[in-house]
Short mmCIF file of C-alpha atoms in Angstrom, two decimals:
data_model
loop_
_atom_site.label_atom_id
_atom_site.label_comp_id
_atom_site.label_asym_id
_atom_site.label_seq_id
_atom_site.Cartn_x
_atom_site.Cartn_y
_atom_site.Cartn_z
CA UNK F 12 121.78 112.08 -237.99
CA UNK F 13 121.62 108.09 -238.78
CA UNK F 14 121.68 105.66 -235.56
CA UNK F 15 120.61 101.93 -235.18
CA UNK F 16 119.43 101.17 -231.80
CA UNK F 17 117.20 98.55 -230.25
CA UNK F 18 113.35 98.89 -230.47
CA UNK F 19 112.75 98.04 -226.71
CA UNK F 20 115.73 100.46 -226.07
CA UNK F 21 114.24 103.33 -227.59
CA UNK F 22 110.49 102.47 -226.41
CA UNK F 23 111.50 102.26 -222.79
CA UNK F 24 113.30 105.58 -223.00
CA UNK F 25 110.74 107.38 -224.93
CA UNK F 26 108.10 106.30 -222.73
CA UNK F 27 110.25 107.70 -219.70
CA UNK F 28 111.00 111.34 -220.96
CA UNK F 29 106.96 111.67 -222.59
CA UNK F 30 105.65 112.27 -219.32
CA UNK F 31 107.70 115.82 -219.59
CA UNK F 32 105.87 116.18 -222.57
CA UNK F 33 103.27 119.02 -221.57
CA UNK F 34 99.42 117.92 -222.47
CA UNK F 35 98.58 121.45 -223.57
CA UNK F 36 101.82 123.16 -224.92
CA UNK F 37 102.51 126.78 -225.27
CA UNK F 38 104.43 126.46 -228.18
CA UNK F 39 104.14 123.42 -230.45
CA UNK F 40 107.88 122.28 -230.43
CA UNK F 41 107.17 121.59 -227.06
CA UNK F 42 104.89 118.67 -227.99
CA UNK F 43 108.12 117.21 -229.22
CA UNK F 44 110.77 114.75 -227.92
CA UNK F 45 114.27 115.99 -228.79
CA UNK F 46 116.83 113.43 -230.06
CA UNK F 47 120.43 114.07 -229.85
CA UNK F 48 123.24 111.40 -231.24
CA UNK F 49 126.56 111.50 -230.22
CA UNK F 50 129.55 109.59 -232.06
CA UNK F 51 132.06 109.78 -229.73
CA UNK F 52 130.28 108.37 -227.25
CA UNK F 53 128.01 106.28 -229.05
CA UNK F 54 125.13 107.51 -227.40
CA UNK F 55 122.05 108.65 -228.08
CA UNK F 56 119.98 111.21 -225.89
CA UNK F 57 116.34 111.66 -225.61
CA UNK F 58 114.69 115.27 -224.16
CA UNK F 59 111.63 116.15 -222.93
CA UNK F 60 110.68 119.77 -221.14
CA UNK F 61 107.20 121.76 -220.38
CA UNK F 62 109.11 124.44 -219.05
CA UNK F 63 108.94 123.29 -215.60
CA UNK F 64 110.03 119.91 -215.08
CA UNK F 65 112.39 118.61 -217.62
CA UNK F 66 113.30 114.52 -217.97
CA UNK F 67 116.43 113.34 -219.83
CA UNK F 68 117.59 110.28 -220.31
CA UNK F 69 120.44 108.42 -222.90
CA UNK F 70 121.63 104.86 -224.24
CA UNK F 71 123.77 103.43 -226.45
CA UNK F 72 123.61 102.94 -229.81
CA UNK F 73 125.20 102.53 -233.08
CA UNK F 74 125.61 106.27 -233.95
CA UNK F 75 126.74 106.35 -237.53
CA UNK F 76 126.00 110.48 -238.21
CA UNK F 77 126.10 112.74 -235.31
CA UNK F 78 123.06 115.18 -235.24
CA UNK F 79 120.21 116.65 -233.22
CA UNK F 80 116.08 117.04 -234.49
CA UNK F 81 113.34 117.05 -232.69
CA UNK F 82 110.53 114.83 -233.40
CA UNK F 83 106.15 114.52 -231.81
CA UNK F 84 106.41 112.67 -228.67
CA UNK F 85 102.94 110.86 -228.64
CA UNK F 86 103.74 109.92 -232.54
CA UNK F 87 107.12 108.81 -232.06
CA UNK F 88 106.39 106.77 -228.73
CA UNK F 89 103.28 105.06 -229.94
CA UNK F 90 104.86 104.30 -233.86
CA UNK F 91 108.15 102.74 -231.86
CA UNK F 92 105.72 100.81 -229.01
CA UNK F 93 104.08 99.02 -231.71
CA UNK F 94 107.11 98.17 -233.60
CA UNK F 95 108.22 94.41 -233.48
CA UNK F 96 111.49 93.75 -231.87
CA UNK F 97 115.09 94.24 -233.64
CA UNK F 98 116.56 97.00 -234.52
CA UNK F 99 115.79 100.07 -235.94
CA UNK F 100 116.99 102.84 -238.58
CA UNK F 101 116.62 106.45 -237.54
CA UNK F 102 117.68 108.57 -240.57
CA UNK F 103 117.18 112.31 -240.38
CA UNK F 104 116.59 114.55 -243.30
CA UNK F 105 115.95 118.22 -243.00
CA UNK F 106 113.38 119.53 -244.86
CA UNK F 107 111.95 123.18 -245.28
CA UNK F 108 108.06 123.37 -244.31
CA UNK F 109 107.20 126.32 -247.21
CA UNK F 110 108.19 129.53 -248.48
CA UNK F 111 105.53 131.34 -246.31
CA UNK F 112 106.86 129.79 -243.02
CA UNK F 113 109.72 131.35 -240.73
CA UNK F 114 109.59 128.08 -238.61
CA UNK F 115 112.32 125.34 -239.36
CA UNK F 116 111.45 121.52 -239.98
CA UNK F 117 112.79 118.51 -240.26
CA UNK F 118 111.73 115.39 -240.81
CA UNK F 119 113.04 111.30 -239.75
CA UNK F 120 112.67 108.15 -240.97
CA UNK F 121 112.14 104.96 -238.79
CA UNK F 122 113.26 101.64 -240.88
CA UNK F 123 112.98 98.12 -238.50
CA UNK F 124 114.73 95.28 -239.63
CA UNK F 125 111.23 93.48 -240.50
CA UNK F 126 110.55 96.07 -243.00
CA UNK F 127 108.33 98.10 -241.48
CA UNK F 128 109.02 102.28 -242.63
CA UNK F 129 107.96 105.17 -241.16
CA UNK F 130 108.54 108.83 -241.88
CA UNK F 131 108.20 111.23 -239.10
CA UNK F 132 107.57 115.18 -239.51
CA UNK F 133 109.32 117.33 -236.67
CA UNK F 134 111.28 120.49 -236.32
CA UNK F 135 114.58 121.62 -236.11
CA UNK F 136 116.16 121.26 -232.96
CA UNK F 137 117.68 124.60 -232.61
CA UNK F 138 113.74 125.78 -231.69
CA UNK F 139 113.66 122.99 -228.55
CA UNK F 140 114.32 125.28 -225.43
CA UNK F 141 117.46 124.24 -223.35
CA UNK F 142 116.87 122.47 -220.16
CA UNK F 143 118.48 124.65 -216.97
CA UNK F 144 121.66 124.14 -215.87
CA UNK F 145 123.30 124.34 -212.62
CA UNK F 146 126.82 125.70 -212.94
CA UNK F 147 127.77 126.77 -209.46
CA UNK F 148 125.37 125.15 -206.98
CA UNK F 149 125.41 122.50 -204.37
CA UNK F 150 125.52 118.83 -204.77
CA UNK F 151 124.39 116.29 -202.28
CA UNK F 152 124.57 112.26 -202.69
CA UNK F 153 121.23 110.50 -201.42
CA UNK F 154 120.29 106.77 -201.47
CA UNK F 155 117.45 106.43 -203.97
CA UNK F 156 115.55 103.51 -200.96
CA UNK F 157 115.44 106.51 -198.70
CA UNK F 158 113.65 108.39 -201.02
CA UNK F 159 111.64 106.69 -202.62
CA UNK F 160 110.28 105.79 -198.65
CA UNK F 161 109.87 109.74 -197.66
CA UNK F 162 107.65 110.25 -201.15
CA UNK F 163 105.65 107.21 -200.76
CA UNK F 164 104.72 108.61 -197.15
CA UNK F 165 104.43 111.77 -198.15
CA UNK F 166 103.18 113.03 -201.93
CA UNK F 167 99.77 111.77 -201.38
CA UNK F 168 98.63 114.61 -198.99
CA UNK F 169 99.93 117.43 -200.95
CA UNK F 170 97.44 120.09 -202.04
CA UNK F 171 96.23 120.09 -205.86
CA UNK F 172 94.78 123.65 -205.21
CA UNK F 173 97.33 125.78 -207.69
CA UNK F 174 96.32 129.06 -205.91
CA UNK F 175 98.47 127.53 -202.92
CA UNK F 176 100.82 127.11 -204.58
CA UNK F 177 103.47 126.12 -202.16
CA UNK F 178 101.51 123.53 -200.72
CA UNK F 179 101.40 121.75 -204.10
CA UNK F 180 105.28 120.44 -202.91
CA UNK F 181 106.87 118.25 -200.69
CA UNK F 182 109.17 120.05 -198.70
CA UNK F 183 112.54 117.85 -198.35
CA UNK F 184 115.22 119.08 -195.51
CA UNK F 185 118.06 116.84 -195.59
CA UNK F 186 120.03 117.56 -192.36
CA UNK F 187 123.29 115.95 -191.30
CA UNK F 188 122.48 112.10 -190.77
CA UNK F 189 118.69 111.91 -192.44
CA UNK F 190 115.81 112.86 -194.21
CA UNK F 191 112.06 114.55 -193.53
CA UNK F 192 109.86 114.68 -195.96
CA UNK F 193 106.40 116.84 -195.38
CA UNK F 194 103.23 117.83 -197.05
CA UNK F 195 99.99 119.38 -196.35
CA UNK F 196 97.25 120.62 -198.20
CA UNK F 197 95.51 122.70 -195.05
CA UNK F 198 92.94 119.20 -193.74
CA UNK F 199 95.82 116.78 -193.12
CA UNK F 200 100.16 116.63 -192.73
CA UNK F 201 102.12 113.94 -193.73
CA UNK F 202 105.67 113.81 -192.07
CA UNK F 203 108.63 110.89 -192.66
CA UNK F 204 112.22 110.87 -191.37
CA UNK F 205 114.37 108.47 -192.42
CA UNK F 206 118.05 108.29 -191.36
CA UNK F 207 121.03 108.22 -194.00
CA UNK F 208 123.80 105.70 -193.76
CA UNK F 209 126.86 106.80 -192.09
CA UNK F 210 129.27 106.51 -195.04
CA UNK F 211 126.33 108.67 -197.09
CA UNK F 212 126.06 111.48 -193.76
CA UNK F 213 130.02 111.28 -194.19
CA UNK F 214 130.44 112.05 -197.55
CA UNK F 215 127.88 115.23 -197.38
CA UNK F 216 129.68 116.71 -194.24
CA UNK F 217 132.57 116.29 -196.19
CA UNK F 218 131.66 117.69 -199.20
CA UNK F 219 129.94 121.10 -197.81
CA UNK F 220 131.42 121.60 -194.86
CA UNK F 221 129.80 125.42 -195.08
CA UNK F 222 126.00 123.46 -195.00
CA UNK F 223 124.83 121.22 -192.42
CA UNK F 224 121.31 121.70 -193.38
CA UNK F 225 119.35 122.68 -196.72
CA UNK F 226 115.98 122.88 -196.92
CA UNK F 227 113.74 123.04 -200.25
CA UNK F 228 109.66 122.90 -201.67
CA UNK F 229 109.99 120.44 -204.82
CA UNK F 230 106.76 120.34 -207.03
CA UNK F 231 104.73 117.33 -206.29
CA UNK F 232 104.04 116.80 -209.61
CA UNK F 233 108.19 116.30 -210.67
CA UNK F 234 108.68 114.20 -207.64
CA UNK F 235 106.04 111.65 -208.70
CA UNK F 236 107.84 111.24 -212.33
CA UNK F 237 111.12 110.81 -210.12
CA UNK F 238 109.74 108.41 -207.78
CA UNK F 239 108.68 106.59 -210.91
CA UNK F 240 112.33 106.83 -212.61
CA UNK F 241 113.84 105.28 -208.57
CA UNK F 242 110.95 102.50 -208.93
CA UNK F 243 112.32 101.39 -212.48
CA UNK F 244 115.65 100.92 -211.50
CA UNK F 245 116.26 97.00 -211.13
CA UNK F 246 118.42 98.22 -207.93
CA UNK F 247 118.06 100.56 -205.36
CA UNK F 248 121.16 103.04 -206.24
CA UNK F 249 122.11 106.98 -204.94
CA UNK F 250 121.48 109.47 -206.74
CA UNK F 251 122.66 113.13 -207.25
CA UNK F 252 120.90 116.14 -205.99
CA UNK F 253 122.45 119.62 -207.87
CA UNK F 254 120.91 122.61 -206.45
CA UNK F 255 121.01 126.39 -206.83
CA UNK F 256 118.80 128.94 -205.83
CA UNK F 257 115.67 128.72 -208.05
CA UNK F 258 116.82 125.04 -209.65
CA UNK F 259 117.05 121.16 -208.91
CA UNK F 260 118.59 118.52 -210.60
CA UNK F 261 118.23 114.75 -209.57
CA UNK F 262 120.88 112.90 -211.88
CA UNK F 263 119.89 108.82 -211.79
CA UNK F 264 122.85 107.09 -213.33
CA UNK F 265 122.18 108.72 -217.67
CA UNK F 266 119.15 109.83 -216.42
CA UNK F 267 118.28 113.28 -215.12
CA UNK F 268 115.51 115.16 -213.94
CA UNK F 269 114.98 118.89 -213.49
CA UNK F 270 112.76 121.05 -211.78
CA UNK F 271 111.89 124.64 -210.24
CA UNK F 272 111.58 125.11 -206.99
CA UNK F 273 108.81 126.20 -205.32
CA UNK F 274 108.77 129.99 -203.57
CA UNK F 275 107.65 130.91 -200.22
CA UNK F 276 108.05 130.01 -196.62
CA UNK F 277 106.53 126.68 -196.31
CA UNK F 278 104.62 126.16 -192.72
CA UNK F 279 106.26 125.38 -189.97
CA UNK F 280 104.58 122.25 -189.51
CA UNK F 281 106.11 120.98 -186.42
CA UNK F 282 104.21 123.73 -184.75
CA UNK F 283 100.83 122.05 -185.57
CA UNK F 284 101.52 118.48 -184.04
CA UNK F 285 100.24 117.99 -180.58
CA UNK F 286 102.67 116.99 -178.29
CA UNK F 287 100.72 115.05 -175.43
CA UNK F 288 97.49 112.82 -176.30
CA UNK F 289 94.92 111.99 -173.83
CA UNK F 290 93.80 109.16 -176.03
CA UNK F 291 95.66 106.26 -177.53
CA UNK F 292 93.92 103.45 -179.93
CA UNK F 293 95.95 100.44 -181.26
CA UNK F 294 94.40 98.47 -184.07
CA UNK F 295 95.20 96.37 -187.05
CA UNK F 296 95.79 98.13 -189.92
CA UNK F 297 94.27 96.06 -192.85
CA UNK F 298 90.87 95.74 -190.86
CA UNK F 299 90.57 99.02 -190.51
CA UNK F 300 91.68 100.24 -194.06
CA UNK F 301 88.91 97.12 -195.57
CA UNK F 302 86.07 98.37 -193.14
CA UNK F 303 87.41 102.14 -193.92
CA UNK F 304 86.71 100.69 -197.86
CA UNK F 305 83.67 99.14 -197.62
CA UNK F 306 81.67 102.49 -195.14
CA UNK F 307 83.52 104.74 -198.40
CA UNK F 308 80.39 103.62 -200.43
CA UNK F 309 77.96 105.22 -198.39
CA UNK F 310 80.19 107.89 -197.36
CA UNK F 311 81.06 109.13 -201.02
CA UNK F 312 77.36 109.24 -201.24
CA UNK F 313 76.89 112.31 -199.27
CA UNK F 314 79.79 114.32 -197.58
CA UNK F 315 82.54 112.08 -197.55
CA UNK F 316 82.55 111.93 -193.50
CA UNK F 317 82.37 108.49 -191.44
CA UNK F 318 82.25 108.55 -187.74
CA UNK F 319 84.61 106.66 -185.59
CA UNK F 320 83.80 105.93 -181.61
CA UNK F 321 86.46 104.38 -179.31
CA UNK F 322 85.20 102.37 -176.72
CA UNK F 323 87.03 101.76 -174.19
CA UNK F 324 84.97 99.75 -172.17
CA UNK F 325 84.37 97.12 -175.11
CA UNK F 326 87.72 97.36 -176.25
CA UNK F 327 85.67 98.53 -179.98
CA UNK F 328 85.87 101.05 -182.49
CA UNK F 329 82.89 101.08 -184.26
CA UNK F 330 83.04 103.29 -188.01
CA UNK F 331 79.14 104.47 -188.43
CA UNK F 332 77.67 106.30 -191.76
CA UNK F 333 74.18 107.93 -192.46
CA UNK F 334 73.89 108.77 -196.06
CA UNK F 335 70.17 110.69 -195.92
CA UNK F 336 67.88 108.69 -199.36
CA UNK F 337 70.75 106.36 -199.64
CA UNK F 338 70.90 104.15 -196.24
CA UNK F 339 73.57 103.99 -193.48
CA UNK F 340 76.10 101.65 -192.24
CA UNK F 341 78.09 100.34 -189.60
CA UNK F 342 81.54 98.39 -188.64
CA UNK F 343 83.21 97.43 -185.56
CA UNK F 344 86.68 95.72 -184.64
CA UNK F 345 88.73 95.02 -181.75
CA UNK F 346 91.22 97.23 -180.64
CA UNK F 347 93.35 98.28 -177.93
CA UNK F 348 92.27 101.72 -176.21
CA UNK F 349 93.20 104.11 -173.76
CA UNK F 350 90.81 106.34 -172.73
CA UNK F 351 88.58 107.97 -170.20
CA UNK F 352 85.12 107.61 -171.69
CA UNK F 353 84.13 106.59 -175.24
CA UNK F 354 85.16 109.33 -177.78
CA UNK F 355 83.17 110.29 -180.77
CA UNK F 356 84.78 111.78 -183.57
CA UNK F 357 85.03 112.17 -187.57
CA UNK F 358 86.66 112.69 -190.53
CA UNK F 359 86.76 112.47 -193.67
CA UNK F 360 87.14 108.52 -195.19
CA UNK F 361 89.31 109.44 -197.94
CA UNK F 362 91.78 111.61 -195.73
CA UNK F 363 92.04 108.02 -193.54
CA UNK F 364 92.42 105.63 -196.14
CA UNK F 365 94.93 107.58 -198.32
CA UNK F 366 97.13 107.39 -194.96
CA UNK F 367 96.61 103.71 -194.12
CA UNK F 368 97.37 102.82 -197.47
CA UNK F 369 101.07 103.98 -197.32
CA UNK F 370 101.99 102.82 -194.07
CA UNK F 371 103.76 99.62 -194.27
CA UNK F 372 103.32 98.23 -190.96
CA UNK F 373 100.41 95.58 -189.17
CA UNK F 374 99.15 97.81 -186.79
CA UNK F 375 98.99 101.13 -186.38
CA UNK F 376 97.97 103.68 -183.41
CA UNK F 377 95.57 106.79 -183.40
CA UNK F 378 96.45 109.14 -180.89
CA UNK F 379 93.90 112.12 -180.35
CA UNK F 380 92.71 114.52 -177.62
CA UNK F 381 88.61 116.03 -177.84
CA UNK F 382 86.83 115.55 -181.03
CA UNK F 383 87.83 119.08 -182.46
CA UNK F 384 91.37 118.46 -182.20
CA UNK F 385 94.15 117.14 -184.92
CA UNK F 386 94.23 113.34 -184.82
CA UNK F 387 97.28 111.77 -185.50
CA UNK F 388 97.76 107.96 -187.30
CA UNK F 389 101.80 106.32 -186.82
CA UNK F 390 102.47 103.12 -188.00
CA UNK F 391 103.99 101.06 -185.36
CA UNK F 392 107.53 99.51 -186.96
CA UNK F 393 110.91 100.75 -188.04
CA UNK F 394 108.98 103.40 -190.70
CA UNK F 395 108.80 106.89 -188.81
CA UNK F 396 105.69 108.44 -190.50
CA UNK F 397 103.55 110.81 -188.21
CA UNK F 398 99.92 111.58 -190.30
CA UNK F 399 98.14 114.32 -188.82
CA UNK F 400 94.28 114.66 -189.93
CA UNK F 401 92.09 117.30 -188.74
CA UNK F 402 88.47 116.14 -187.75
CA UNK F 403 85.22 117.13 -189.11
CA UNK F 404 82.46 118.87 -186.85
CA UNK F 405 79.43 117.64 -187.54
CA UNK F 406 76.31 119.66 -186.98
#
């Protein structure tokens, strides 16, 4: 294999797939990117896989020797980062690692046009596992801004706790005309619908007439590296969703992303949001998220737990904190609230704050019934996002 290709080229792309690049690998070609070169197409293509989430990606380049070797991804990304700009040589030249050794090597040389020379150790590409394919599935167009709005609303409250394991995904069900998005992790929900635009709704119907509706679990973890890959695009664009039974594939333009999905009936979470609210507070969302911020230093203290009271008489909510050998605290703000009495209630800060920080909107409401019941937080604009937090009982 012998390509020329741009330094920022091949840093940009490298730094994309290495976040497939598993920190602890079960085998060590798996700590490797894998480069593929294509004449014909003058293309090159860049690999990485942990066995779960996979991340491809390709550009051009001047592909003078077609050929395939895989190469370490930390090495190769931070040699090729530090590079000056221009172009650069990759030259590949097998070589064997020993008489003694059953494992195949290789090994690639990085030449810049400033002089600068680099050889690389890697191994053979035949060893790199093959990423999944999807040969009679389902395929679904969706636009990347609609997505990237139901993971921003909604990744943040899935669980991290592995022995739930299908709470550690967002579950996506993409019906006829939109998208919801959910995630839980057992203390707090996090729903968003947005709506698809009509020529994208037409296109689906007409493409799978036999499914109106398709519902999935998608590992938190892969949907973070592709919310990062939508993010990077200079425009929002669709993208492709290939699915089977046990596989996903999101296909970005020449970049790709593959995942498992996740097994199990997720909750039916519509069962756990209240439907009528005896209680409804209106207040601006930055001065609550700063006061939120600045009672979290006491509260991280100790438990974690801030109390809120809603007024209704003063028109306050006042956010309280007693951190035993530490000190206490106390905030108030105007708001607008509906209620019988003053209700006393709490919860954890962090649950609140994670919440107000994806909401988009100036003011939000907090609907809630008696202190022991879920709370729920909606941003009042176009952005339909319903965060449900359960309350703490304090002793």
């Amino acid at each position: 294999m012998k390509i020329i290709c741009a330094q920022n080229e091949l840093a940009s792309n490298l730094s994309l797939v290495s976040r497939a690049v598993p920190s602890r690998p079960t085998h060590p070609v798996l700590a490797n990117v894998l480069l593929t070169a294509d004449v014909e197409t003058q293309q090159v293509q860049l690999t990485a896989f942990d066995l779960s989430v996979g991340i491809r990606t390709s550009f051009e380049a001047q592909v003078e020797e077609a050929g395939a070797i895989t190469l370490p991804a930390k090495l190769l990304n931070d040699i090729v980062s530090k590079l000056p700009e221009g172009e650069i040589i990759i030259d590949d030249k097998g070589v064997a690692t020993g008489q003694e050794s059953s494992e195949k090597s290789a090994s690639a040389t990085l030449t810049s046009t400033s002089g600068q020379y680099y050889q690389v150790r890697g191994m053979d590409a035949s060893d790199y596992p093959e990423l999944p394919a999807i040969t009679s599935g389902q395929s679904i167009n969706l636009p990347a801004e609609a997505l990237i709005e139901g993971l921003r609303g909604t990744l943040f409250a899935a669980s991290s706790d592995e022995t739930k394991q299908i709470l550690t995904g967002v579950h996506v069900k993409i019906l006829k005309d939109s998208l919801e998005f959910a995630s839980t992790d057992g203390h707090r929900l996090a729903v968003v619908e947005t709506e698809l635009p009509e020529k994208t709704s037409q296109e689906n119907a007409e493409e799978e007439n036999e499914t109106e509706e398709f519902e999935v679990t998608i590992p938190a973890r892969a949907l973070r590296e592709l919310e990062r890959m939508v993010a990077a695009l200079k425009e929002p664009k669709s993208l492709t969703l290939n699915f089977d039974q046990s596989q996903i594939i999101f296909e970005i333009g020449q970049q790709s992303l593959t995942s498992r999905k996740l097994e199990g009936q997720y909750p039916n979470y519509r069962q756990l949001l209240p439907r009528q609210f005896a209680n409804h507070v209106t207040v601006e969302r930055k001065k609550l998220l700063s006061a939120l911020e600045r009672i979290a230093i006491l509260a991280d203290q100790k438990n974690h737990i801030v109390k809120c009271t809603f007024d209704n008489d003063a028109q306050e909510v006042y956010l309280s904190v007693d951190a035993a050998d530490v000190g206490s605290g106390r905030e108030s703000m105007s708001a607008q609230i509906s209620s019988d009495e003053p209700r006393e209630i709490a919860f954890n800060v962090r649950y609140l704050m994670d919440g107000l920080k994806v909401f988009n909107t100036s003011e939000i409401q907090i609907l809630l019934n008696k202190a022991n019941m879920p709370v729920v937080l909606t941003p009042l604009g176009e952005l339909k996002m319903t965060y449900l937090v359960m309350p703490v009982q304090l002793r």
